[in-house]
Tab-separated table of C-alpha atoms in Angstrom:
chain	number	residue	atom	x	y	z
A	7	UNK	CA	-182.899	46.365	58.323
A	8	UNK	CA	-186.028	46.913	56.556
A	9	UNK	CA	-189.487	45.694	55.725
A	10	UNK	CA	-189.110	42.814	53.341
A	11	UNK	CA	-192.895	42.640	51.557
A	12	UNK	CA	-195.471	44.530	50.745
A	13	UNK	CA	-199.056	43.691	49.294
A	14	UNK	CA	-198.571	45.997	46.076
A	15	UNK	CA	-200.840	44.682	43.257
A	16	UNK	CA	-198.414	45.066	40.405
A	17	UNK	CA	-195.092	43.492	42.626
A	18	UNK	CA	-193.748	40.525	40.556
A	19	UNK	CA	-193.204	37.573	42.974
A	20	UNK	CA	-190.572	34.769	42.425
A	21	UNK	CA	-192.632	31.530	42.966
A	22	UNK	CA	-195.903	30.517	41.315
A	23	UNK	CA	-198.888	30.822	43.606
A	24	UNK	CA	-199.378	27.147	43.154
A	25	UNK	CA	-195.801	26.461	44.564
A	26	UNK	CA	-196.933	28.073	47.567
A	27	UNK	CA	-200.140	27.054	48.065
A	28	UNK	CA	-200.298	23.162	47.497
A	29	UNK	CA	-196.665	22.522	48.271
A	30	UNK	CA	-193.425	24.739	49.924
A	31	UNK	CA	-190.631	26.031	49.323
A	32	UNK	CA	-187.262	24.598	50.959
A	33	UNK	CA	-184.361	26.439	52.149
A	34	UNK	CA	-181.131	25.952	53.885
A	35	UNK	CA	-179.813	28.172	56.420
A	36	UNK	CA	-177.771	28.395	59.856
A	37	UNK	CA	-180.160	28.867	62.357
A	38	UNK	CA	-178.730	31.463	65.203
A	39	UNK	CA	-181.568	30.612	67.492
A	40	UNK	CA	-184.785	32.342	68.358
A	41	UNK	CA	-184.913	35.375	71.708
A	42	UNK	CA	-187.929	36.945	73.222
A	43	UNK	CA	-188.649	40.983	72.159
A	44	UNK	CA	-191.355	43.181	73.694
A	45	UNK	CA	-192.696	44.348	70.281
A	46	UNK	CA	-194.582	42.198	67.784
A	47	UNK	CA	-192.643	44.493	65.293
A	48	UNK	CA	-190.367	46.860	64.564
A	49	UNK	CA	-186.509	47.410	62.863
A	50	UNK	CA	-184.770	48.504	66.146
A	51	UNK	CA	-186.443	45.652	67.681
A	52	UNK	CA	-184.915	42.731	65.625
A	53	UNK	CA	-181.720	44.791	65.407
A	54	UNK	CA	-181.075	44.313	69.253
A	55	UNK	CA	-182.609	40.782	68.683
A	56	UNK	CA	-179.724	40.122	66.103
A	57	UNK	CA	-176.866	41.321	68.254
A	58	UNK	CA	-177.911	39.341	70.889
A	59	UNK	CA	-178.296	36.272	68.918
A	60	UNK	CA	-174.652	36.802	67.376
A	61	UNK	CA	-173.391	37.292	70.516
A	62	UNK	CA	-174.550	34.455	71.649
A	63	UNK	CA	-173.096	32.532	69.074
A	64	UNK	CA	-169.610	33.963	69.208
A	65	UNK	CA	-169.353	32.560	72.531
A	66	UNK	CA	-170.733	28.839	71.947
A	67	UNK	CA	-168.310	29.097	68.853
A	68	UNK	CA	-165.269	29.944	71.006
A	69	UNK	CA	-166.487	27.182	73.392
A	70	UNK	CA	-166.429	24.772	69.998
A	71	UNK	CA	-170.083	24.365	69.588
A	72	UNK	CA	-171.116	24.983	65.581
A	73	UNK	CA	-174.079	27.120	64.870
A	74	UNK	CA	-177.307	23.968	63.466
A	75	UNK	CA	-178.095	23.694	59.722
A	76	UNK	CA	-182.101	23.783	59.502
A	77	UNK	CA	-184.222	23.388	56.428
A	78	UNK	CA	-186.998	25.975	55.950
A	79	UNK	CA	-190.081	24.953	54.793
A	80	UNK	CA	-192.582	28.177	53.424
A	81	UNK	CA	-196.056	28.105	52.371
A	82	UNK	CA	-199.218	29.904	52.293
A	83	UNK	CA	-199.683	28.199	56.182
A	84	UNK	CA	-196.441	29.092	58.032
A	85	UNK	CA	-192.679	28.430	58.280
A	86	UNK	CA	-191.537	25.171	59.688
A	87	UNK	CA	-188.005	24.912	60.626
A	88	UNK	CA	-187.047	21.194	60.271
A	89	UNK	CA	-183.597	19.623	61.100
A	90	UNK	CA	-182.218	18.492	57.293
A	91	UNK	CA	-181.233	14.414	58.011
A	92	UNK	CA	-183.843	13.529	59.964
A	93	UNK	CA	-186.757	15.907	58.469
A	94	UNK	CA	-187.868	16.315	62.268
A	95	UNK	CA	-189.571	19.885	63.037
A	96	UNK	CA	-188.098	21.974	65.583
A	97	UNK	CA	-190.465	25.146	65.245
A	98	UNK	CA	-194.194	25.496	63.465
A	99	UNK	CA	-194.467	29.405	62.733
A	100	UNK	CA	-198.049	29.855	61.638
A	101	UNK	CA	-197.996	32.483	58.956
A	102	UNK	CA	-201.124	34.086	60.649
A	103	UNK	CA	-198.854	34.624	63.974
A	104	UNK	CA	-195.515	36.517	62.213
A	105	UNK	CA	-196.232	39.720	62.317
A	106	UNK	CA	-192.391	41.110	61.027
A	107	UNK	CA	-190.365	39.788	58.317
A	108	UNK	CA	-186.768	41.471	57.401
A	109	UNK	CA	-183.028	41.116	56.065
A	110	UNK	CA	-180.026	43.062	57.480
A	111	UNK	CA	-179.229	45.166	54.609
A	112	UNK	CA	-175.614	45.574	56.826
A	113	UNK	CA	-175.220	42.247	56.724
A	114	UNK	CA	-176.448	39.972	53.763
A	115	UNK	CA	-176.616	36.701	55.387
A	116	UNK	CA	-178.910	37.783	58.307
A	117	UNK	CA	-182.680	37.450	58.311
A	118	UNK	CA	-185.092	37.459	61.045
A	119	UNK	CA	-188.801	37.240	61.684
A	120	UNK	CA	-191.025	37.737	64.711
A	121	UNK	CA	-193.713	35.221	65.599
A	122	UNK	CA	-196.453	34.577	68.662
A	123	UNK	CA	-195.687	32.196	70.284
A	124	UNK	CA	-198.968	29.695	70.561
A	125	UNK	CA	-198.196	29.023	73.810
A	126	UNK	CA	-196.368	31.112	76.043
A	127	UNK	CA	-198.320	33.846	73.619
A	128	UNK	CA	-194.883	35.362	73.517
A	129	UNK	CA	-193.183	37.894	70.903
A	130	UNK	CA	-189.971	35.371	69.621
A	131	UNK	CA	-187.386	36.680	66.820
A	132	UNK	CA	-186.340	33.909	65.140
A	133	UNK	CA	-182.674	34.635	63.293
A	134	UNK	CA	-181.156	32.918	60.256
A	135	UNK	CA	-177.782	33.295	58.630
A	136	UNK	CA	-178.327	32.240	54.716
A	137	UNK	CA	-174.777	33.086	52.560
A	138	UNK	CA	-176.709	33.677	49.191
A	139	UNK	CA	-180.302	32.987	50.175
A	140	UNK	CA	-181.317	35.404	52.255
A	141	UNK	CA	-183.227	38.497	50.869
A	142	UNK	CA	-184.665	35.633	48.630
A	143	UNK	CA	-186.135	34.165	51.771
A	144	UNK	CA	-187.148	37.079	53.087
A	145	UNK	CA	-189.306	37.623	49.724
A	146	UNK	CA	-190.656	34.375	49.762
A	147	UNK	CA	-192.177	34.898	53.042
A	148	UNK	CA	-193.974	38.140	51.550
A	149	UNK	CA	-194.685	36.349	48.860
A	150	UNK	CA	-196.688	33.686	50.872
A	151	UNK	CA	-198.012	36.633	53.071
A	152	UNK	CA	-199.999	38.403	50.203
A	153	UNK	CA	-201.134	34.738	48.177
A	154	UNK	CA	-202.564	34.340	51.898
A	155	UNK	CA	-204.257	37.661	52.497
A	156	UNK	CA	-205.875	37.415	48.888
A	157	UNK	CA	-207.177	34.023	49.705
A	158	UNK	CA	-208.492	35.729	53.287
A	159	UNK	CA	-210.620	37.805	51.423
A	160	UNK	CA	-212.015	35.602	48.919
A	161	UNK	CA	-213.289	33.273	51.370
A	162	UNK	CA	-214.993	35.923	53.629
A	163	UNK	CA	-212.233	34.681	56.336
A	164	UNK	CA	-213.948	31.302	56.581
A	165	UNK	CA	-209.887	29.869	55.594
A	166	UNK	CA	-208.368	31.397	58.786
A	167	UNK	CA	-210.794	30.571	61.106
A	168	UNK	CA	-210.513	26.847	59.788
A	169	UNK	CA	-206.940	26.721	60.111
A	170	UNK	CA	-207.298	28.053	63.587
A	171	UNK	CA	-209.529	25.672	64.366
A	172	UNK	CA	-206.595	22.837	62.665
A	173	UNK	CA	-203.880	24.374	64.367
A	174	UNK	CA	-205.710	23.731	67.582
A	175	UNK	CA	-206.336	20.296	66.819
A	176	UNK	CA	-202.736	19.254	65.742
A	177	UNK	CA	-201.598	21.419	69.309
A	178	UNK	CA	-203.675	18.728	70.949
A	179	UNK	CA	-202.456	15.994	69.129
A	180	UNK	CA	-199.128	16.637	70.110
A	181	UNK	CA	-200.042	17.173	73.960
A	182	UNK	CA	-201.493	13.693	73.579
A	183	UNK	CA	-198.567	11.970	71.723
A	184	UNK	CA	-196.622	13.981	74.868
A	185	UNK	CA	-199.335	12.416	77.202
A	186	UNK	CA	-199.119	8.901	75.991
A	187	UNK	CA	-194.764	8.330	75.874
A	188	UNK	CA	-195.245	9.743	79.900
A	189	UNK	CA	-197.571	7.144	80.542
A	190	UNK	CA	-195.430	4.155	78.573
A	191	UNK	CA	-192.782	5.559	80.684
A	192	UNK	CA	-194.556	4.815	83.338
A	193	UNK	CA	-195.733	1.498	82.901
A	194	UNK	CA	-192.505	0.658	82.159
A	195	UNK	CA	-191.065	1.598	85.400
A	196	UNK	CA	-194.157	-0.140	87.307
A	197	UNK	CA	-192.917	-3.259	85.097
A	198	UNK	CA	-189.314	-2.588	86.337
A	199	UNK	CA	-190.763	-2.269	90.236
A	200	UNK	CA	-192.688	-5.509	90.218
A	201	UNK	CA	-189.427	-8.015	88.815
A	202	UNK	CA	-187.796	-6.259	91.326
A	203	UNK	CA	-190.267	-7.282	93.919
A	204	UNK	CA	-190.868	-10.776	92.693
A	205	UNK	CA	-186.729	-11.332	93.288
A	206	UNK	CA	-186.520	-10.097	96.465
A	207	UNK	CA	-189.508	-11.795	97.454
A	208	UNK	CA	-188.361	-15.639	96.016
A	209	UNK	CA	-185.766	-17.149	99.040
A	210	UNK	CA	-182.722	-17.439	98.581
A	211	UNK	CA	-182.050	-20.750	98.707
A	212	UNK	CA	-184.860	-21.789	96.499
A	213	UNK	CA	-183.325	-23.828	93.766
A	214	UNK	CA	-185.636	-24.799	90.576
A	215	UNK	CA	-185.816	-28.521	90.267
A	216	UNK	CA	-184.273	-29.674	86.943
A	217	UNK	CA	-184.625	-33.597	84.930
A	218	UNK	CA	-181.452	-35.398	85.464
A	219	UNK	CA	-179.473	-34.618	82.424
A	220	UNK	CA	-178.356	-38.257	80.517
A	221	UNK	CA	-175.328	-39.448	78.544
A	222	UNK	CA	-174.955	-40.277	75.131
A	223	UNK	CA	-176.580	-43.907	75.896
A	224	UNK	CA	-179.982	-42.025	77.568
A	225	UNK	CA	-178.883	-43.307	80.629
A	226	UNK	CA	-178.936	-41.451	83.831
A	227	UNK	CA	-175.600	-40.410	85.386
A	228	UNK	CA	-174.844	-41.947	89.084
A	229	UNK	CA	-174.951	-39.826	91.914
A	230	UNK	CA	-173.866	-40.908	95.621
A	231	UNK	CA	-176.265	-38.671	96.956
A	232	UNK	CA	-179.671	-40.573	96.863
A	233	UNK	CA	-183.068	-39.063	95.886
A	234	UNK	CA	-184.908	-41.142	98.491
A	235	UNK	CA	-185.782	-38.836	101.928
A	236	UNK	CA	-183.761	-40.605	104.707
A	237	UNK	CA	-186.024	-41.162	107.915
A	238	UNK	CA	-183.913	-39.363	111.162
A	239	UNK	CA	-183.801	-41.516	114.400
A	240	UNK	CA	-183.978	-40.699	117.971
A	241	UNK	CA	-180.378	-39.222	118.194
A	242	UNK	CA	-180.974	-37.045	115.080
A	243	UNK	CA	-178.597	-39.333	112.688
A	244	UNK	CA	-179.933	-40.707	109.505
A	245	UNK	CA	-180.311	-44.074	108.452
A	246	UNK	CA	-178.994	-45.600	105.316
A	247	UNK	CA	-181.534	-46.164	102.337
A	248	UNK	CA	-182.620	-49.128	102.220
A	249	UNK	CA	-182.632	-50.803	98.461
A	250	UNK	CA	-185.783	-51.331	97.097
A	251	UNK	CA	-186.581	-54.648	96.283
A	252	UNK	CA	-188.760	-55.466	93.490
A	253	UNK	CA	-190.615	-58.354	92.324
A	254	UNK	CA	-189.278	-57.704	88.641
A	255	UNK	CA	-186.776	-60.258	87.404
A	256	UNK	CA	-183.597	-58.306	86.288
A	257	UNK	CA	-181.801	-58.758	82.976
A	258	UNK	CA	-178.582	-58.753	81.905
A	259	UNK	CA	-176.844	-56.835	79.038
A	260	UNK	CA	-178.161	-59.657	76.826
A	261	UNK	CA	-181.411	-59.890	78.106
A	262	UNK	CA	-181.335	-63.474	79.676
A	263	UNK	CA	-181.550	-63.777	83.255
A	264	UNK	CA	-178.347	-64.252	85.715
A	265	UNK	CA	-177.242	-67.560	86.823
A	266	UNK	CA	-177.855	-68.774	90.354
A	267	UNK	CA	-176.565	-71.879	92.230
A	268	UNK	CA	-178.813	-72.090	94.661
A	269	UNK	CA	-182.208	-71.613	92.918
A	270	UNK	CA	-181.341	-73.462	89.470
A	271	UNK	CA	-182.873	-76.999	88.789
A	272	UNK	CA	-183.843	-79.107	86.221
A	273	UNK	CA	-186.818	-77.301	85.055
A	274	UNK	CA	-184.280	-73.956	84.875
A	275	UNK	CA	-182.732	-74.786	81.466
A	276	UNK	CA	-184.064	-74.109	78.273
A	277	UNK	CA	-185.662	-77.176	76.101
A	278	UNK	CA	-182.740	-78.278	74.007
A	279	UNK	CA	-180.020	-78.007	76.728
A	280	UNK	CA	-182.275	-79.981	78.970
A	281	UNK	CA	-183.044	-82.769	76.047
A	282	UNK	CA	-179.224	-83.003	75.423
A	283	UNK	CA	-178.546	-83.492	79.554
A	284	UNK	CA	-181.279	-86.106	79.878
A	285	UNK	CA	-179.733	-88.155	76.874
A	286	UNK	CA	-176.113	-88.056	78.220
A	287	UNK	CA	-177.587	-88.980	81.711
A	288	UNK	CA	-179.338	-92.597	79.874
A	289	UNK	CA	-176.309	-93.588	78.033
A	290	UNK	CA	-173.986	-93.315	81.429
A	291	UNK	CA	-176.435	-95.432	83.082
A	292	UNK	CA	-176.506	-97.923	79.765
A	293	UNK	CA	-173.155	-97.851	79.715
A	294	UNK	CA	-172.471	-98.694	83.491
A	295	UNK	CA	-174.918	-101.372	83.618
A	296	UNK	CA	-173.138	-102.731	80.310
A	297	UNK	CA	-169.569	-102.429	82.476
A	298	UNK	CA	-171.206	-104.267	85.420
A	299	UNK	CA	-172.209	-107.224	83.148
A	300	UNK	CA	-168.873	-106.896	81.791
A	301	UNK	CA	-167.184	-107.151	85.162
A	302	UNK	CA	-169.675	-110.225	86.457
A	303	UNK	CA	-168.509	-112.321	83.488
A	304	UNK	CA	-165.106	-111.501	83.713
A	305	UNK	CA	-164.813	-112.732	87.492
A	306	UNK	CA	-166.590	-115.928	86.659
A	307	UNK	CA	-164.598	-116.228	83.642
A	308	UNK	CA	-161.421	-115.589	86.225
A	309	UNK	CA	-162.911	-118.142	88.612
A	310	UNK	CA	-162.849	-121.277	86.207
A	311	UNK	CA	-159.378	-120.218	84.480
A	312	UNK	CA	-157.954	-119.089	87.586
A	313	UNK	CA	-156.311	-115.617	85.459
A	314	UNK	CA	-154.129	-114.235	87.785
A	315	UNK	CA	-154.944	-111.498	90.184
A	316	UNK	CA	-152.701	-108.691	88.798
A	317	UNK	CA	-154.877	-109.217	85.644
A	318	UNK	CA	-157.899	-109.070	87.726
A	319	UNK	CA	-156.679	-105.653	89.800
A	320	UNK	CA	-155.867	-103.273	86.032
A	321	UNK	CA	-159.315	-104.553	85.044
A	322	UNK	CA	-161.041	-103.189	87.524
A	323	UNK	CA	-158.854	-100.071	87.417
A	324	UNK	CA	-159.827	-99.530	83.857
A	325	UNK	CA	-163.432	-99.724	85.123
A	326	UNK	CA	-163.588	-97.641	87.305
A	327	UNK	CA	-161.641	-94.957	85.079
A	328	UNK	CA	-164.260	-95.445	82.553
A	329	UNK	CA	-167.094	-94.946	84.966
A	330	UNK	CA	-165.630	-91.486	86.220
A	331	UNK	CA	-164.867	-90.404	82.849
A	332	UNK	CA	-168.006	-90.804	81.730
C-alpha cells in the first residue's frame, strides 16, 4: 500500500481542474464495505482494514450474497458513493474529512480511504475493488485534494469554512426529512387507531337504511313484510296493519275509474253513452204505446168480426215477444 497523492507543483494530473471543480468524476466499483480503525492514517492501518473487509466478504459470498456495485462520484467537495440504478447516495465523504487515500500495490483492484465520520466523529476505511480503475481512482482523489488546497489558500480559507457551514445545513436537512416521514408515520397510525375505534364503537346490529331498489318499470318490488310499525296489545301480540284508506279515487291501467254496481247511476256515464241510453229508452216507450193502440183496435176489430180466439191468443204472443225484445 502506499500514499496515492502528493501536492508537488510540477505533478501532471489526469482531469482538468474544471472537471473537478464545477462537475465530478464517475466511477464504478465493488464496494467491500466500510470498518472502523483507530488511526486517521496510516498503511498498516488500512492493510488490517482490507483483510478484514475481504474476509468479510468471503464469507457473505460463500453464504451467496454478491459484493454491491456503487458509482463514485469525486470532486473538489468529497466522494459520494451512490447506488448506480437508482442514483440514491449511500455515503457523503467530505473531502475536508479523508485524511488517507491509497491502492494495494499487492493487489490492483483494491483501494481504500479513511474518512471522519460527521457523526459518530469516527475513523471509517472505506474499501473498493475496481478491476482496471483503481490506481486511477486513487489519483483522482489527489487530484481533487490539491485543486482543493490551492483554492484554500486563495480564498484566505473563507471556502472551507463556508462549506462547513453547508455541510451543516444539508446534515440538518436530512434530520428533518428523517423528522417529518416519523411523524407521517405517525399520523398514519393515529388514522389507523381511530377507524378502528369508530367500528368497534357502531353496534352490531345497526343496519344503514337503503331506498327500495325498483324494476325495470320504476316500480317498487312487493314485500310481505310491511313498513308500517304494528301497535302491540295487552298480551304482547301484534295486530295486523290496517289498510289505509284514502280519499283519492284509484285508476286503472287505462286511467278510467273501476266499475261499481252499487254506486253507478245515471249521472255515472259519460255524455254520449248516456244520450244514446236516453234515446233507446223513448223509442221503447213509442213503440209500446204504438203496440197498445195496436192491440185495442185489434180486439174491437175481433169483437165485430168475431176472428177466432186462436187468432186472438198468437197475437198477443207476438206482442208480448216484441215488448221483451225490445
Amino acid at each position: 500500500m502506499n500514499r496515492a497523492f502528493s501536492r508537488k507543483k510540477d505533478k501532471t494530473w489526469m482531469h482538468t481542474p474544471e472537471a473537478l471543480s464545477k462537475h465530478y468524476i464517475p466511477y464504478n466499483a465493488k464496494f467491500l464495505g466500510s470498518t472502523e480503525v483507530e488511526q486517521p492514517k496510516g498503511t498498516e492501518v488500512v492493510r488490517d482494514a482490507v483483510r478484514k473487509l475481504k474476509f468479510a466478504r468471503h464469507i457473505k459470498k460463500s453464504e451467496g450474497q454478491k459484493t454491491p456495485k456503487v458509482e463514485l462520484q469525486i470532486s473538489i467537495y468529497g466522494v459520494k458513493i451512490l447506488d448506480p440504478k437508482t442514483k440514491e447516495v449511500q455515503h457523503n465523504c467530505q473531502l475536508h474529512r479523508i485524511s488517507f487515500c491509497a491502492d494495494d500495490k499487492t493487489d490492483k483492484r483494491i483501494f481504500t480511504f479513511i474518512c471522519k465520520d460527521s457523526e459518530s466523529n469516527k475513523h471509517l476505511c472505506y474499501v473498493f475493488d475496481s478491476e482496471k480503475c483503481a490506481e486511477e481512482i486513487t489519483l483522482t482523489i489527489g487530484q481533487a485534494f490539491d485543486l482543493a488546497y490551492r483554492k484554500f489558500l486563495e480564498s484566505g480559507g473563507k471556502d472551507v469554512e463556508t462549506r462547513k457551514q453547508i455541510a451543516g445545513l444539508q446534515k440538518r436537512i436530512q434530520e428533518l426529512e428523517t423528522e417529518n416521514a416519523e411523524l407521517k408515520n405517525k399520523v398514519q397510525d393515529l388514522e389507523n387507531q381511530l377507524r378502528i375505534t369508530q367500528v368497534h364503537a357502531s353496534p352490531a346490529g345497526s343496519v344503514t337504511p337503503k331506498s327500495p331498489s325498483t324494476d325495470i318499470f320504476d316500480m317498487v318490488p312487493f314485500s310481505p313484510i310491511s313498513p308500517q310499525s304494528s301497535t302491540p296489545t295487552r298480551n304482547g301480540t301484534q295486530l295486523p296493519p290496517v289498510p289505509s284508506r284514502s280519499t283519492e279515487i284509484k285508476r286503472d291501467l287505462f286511467g278510467a275509474e273501476p266499475f261499481d254496481p252499487f254506486s253507478c247511476g245515471a249521472g255515472d256515464f259519460p255524455p254520449d253513452i248516456q244520450s244514446k241510453l236516453d234515446e233507446m229508452q223513448r223509442q221503447r216507450w213509442l213503440v209500446y204505446h204504438i203496440l197498445i193502440m195496436v192491440f185495442k183496435a185489434f180486439t174491437i176489430e175481433m169483437c165485430l168480426s168475431r176472428v177466432s180466439i186462436f187468432m186472438y191468443i198468437c197475437l198477443c204472443i207476438k206482442m208480448l215477444r216484441f215488448m221483451f225484445c225490445v
